[in-house]
Rosetta silent file (secondary structure, phi, psi, omega in degrees, C-alpha in Angstrom):
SEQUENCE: XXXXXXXXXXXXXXXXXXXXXXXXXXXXXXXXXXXXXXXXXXXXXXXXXXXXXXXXXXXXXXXXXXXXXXXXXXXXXXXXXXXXXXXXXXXXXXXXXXXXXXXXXXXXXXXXXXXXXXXXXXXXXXXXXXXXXXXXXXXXXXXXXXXXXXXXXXXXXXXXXXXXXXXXXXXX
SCORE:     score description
SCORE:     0.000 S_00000001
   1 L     0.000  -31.614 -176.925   50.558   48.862 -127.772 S_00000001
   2 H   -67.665  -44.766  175.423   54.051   47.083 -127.690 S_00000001
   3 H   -81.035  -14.408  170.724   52.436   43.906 -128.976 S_00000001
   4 H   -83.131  -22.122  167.911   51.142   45.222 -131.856 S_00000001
   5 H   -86.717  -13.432  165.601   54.322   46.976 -133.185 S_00000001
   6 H   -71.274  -40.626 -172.505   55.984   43.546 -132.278 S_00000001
   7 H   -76.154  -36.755 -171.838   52.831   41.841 -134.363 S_00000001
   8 H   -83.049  -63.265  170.511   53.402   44.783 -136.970 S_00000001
   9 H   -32.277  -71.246  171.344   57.503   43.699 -136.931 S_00000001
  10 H   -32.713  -88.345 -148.341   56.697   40.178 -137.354 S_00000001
  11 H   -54.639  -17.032  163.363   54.664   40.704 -140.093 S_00000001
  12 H   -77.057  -41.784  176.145   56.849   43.231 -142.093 S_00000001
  13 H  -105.079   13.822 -179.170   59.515   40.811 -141.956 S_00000001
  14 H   -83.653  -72.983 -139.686   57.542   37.451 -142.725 S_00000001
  15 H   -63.167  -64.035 -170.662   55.483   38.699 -145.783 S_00000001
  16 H   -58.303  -35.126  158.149   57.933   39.576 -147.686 S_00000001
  17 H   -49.675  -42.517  156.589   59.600   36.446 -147.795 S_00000001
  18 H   -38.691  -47.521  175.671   56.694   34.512 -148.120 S_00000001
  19 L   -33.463   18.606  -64.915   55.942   36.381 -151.515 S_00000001
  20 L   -79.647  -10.608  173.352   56.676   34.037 -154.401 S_00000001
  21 H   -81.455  -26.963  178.417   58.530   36.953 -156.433 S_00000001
  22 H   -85.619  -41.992  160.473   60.703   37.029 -153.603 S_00000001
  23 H   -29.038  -75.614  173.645   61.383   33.355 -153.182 S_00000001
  24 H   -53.980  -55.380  179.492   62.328   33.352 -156.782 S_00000001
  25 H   -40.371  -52.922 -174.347   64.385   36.401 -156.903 S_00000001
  26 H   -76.744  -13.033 -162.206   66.555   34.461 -153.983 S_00000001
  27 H   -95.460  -31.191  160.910   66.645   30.758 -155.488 S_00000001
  28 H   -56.517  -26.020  172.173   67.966   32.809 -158.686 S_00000001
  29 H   -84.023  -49.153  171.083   70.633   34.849 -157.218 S_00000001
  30 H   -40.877  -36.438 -155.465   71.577   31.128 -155.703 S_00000001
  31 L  -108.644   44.190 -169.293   71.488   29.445 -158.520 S_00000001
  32 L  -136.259  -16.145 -150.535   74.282   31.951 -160.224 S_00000001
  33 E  -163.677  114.435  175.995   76.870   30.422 -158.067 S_00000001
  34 L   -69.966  175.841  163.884   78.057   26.900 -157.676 S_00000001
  35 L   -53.500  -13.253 -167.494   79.248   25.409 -155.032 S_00000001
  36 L  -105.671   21.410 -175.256   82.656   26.522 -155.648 S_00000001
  37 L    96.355  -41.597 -173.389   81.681   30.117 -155.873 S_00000001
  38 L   -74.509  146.538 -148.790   82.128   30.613 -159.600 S_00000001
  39 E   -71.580  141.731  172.220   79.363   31.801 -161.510 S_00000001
  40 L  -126.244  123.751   -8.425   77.483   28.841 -163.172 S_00000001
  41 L   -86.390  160.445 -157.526   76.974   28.629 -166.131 S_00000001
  42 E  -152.284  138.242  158.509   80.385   29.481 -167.012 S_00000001
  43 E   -54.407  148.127  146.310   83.370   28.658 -169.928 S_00000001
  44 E  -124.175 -160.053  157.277   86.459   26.825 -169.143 S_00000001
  45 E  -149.353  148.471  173.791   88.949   24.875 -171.233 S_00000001
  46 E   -63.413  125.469 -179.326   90.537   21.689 -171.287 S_00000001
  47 L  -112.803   -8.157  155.843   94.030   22.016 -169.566 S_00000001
  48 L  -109.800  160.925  169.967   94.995   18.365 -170.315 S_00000001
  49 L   -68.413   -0.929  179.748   95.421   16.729 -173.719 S_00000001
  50 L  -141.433  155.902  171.586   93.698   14.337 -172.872 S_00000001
  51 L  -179.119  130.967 -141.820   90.351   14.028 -170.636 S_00000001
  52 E   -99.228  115.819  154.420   87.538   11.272 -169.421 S_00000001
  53 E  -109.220  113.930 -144.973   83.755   12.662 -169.685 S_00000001
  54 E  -115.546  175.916 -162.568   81.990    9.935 -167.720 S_00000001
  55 L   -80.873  -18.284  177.040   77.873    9.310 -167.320 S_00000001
  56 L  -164.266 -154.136 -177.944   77.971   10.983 -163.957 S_00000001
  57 L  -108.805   70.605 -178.746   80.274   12.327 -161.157 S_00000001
  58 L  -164.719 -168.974  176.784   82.767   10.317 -159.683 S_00000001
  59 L   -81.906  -38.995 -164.052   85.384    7.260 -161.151 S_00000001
  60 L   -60.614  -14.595 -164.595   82.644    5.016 -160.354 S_00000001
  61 L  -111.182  171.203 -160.497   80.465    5.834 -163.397 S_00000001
  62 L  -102.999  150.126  164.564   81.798    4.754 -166.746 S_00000001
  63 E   -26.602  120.119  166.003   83.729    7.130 -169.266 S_00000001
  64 E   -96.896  -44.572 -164.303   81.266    8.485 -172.455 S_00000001
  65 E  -157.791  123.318  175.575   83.454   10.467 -174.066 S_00000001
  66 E   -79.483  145.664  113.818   87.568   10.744 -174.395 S_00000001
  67 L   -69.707   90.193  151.738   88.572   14.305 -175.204 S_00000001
  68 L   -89.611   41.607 -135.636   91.829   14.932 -176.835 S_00000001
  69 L  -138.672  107.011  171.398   91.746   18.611 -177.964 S_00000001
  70 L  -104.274  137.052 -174.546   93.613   20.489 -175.049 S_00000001
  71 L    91.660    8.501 -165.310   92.009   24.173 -174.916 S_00000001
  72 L   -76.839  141.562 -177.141   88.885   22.715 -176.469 S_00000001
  73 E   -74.650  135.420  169.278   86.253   25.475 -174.663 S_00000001
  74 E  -151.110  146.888 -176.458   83.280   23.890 -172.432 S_00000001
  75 E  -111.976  128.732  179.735   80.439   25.421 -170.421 S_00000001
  76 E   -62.797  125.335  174.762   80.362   24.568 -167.075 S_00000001
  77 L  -133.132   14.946  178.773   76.548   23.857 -166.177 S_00000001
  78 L   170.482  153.339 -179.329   76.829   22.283 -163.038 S_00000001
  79 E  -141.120  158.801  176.782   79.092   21.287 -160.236 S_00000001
  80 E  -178.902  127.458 -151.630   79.246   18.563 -157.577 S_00000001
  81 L    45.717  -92.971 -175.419   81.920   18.062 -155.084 S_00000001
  82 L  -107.290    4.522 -147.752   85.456   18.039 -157.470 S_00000001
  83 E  -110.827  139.544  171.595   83.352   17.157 -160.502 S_00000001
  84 E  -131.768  138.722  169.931   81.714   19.872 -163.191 S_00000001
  85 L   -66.959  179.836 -158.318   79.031   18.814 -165.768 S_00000001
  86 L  -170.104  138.969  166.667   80.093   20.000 -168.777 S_00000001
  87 E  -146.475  127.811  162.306   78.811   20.483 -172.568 S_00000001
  88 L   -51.227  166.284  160.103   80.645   20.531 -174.993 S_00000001
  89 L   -42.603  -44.635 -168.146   80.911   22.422 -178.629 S_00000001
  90 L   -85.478    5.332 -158.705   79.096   19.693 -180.000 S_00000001
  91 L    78.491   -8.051  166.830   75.879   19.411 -177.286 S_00000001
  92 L   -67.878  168.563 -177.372   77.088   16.502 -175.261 S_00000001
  93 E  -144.516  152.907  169.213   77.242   16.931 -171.644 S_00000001
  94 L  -179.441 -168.534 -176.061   78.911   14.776 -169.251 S_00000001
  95 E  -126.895  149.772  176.890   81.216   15.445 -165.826 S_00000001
  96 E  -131.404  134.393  164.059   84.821   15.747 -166.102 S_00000001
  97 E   -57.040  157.663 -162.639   86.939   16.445 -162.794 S_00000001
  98 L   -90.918   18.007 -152.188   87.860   19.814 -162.241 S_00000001
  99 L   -91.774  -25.352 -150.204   91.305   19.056 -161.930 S_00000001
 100 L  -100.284  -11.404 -175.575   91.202   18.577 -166.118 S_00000001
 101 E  -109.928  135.903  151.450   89.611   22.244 -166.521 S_00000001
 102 E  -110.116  147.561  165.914   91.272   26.030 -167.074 S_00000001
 103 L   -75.833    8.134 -178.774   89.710   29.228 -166.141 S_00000001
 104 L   -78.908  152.624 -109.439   92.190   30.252 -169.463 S_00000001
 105 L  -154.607   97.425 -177.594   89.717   31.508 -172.005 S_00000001
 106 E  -126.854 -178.401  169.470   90.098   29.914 -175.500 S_00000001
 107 E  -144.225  145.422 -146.083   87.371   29.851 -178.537 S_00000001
 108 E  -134.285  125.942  175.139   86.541   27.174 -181.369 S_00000001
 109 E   -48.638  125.229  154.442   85.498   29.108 -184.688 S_00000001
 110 L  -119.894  174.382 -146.087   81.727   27.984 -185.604 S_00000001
 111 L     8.682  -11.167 -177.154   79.522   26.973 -188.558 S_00000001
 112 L  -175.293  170.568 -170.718   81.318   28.503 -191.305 S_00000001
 113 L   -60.067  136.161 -171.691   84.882   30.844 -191.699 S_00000001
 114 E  -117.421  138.275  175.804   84.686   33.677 -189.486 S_00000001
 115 E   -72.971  111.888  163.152   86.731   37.207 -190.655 S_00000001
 116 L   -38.798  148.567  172.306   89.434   38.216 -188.348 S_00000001
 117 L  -147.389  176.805 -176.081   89.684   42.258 -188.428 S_00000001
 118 L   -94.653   -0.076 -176.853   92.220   44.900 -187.489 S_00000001
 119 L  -169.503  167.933 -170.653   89.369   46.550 -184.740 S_00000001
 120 L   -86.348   96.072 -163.810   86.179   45.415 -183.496 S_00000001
 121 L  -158.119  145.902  178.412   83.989   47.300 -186.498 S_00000001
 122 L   -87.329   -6.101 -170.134   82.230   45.531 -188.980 S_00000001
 123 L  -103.305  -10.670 -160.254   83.843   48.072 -191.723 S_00000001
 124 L   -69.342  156.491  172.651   87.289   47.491 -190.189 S_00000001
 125 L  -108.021  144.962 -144.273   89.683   45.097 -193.026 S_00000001
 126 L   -78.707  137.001 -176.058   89.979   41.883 -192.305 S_00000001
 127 L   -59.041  -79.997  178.713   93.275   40.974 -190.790 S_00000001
 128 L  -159.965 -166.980 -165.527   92.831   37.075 -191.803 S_00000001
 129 E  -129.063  136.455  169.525   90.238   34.291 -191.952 S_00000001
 130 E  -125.769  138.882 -178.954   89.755   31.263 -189.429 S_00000001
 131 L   -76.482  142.631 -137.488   87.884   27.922 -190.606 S_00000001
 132 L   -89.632  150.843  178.755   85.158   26.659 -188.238 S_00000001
 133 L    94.237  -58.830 -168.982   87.100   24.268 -185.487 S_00000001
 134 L   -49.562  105.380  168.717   90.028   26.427 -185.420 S_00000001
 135 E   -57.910  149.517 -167.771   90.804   27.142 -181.823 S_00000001
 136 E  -126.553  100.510 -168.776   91.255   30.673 -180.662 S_00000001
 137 E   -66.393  102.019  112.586   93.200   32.340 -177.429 S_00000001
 138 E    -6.602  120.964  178.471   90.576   35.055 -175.658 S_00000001
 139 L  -132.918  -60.352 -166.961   92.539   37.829 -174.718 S_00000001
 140 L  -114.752  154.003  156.083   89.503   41.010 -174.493 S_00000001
 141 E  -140.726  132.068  112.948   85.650   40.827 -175.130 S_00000001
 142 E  -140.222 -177.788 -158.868   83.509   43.488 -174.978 S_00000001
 143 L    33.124   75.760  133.004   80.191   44.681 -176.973 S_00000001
 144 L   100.220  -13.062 -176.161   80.281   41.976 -178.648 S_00000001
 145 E  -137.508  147.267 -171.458   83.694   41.286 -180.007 S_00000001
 146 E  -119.845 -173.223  156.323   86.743   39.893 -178.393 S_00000001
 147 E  -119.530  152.241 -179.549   90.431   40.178 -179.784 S_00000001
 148 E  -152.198  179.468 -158.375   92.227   36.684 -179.991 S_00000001
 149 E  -136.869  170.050  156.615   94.980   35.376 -181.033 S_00000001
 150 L   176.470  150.144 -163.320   96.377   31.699 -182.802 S_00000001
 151 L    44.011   48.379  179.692   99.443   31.292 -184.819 S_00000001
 152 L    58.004   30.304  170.704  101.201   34.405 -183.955 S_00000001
 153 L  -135.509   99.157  173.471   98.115   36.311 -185.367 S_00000001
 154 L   -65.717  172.516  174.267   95.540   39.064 -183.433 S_00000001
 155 E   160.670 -173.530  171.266   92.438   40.229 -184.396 S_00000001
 156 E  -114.906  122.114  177.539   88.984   40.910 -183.758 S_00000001
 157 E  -128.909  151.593  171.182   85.693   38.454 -184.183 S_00000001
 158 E   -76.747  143.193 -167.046   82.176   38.722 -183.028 S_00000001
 159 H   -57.442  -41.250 -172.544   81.544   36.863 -179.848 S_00000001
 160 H   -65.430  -19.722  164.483   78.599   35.301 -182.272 S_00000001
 161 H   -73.996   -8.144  166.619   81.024   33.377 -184.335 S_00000001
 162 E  -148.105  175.482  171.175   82.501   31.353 -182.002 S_00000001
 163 E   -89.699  147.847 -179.704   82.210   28.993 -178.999 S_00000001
 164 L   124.361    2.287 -163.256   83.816   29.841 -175.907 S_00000001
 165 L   171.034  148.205 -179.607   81.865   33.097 -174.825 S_00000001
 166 L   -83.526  150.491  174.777   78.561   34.479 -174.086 S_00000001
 167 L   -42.316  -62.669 -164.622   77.226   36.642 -176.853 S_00000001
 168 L  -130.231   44.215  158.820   77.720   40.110 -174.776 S_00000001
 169 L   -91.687  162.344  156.862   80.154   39.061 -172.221 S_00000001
 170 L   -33.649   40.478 -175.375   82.813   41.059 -170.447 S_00000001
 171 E  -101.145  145.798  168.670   86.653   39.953 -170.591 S_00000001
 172 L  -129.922    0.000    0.000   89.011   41.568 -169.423 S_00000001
């Protein structure tokens, strides 16, 4: 009788792993988290004025793309060792070291002038107007709207209007 609730034991804790819903369920909570803990994929910003996006991850491979825009927003979409792939506003991807990245929270205005507001409400009046490209300082986000800031000027924009945040993320 003993080997069969040991044979019953096994098999209660084998199966479920073995399940393929369960596999996936774990290589997905893994794959949320880089090596370096932080949630992948994830925004940064450029924290130097200047910064080398090269063909792969080390010095050894050569330089694709110079960045001079410091605070320009990029989503981290991999890591490896010191090095994070990266893509840019525009769709390029490449790895930049991570020494060249902030966790500070900026946003780049996209496709077309987005209206600034005095609250996050689509009825609220608009505060001022920023012109696609215009970088933006992330201060709050939720439902859908953050408040930022640039030239000594707040407001509110939908998360959909710029780069630099997920559509219905969190900041706080």
């Amino acid at each position: 009788m003993t080997r069969f609730f040991g044979l019953l034991l096994a098999l209660g804790t084998l199966l479920p792993a073995a399940h393929p819903g369960f596999a996936a369920h774990a290589q997905d909570a893994e794959a949320e988290r880089g090596r370096s803990g932080l949630p992948v994929p994830r925004f940064v910003t450029l924290g130097a004025g200047e910064a080398r996006m090269r063909t792969g991850p080390g010095r050894d491979f050569p330089v694709d793309w110079l960045f001079v825009r410091r605070h320009l927003p990029m989503e981290v979409v991999d890591e490896y060792g010191i090095y994070r792939k990266v893509r840019a506003p525009d769709g390029s991807e490449g790895w930049m070291d991570k020494a060249l990245l902030s966790g500070a929270r900026w946003g780049m205005i996209i496709d077309k002038v987005a209206t600034v507001r005095a609250a996050p409400e689509v009825d609220a009046p608009p505060v001022w107007r920023a012109e696609p490209d215009v970088l933006v300082h992330i201060q709050v986000c939720s439902a859908g709207w953050c408040r930022v800031q640039a030239d000594n000027r707040a407001g509110y924009i939908r998360t959909s209007d710029m780069w630099g945040v997920y559509r219905e993320e969190e900041i706080e």
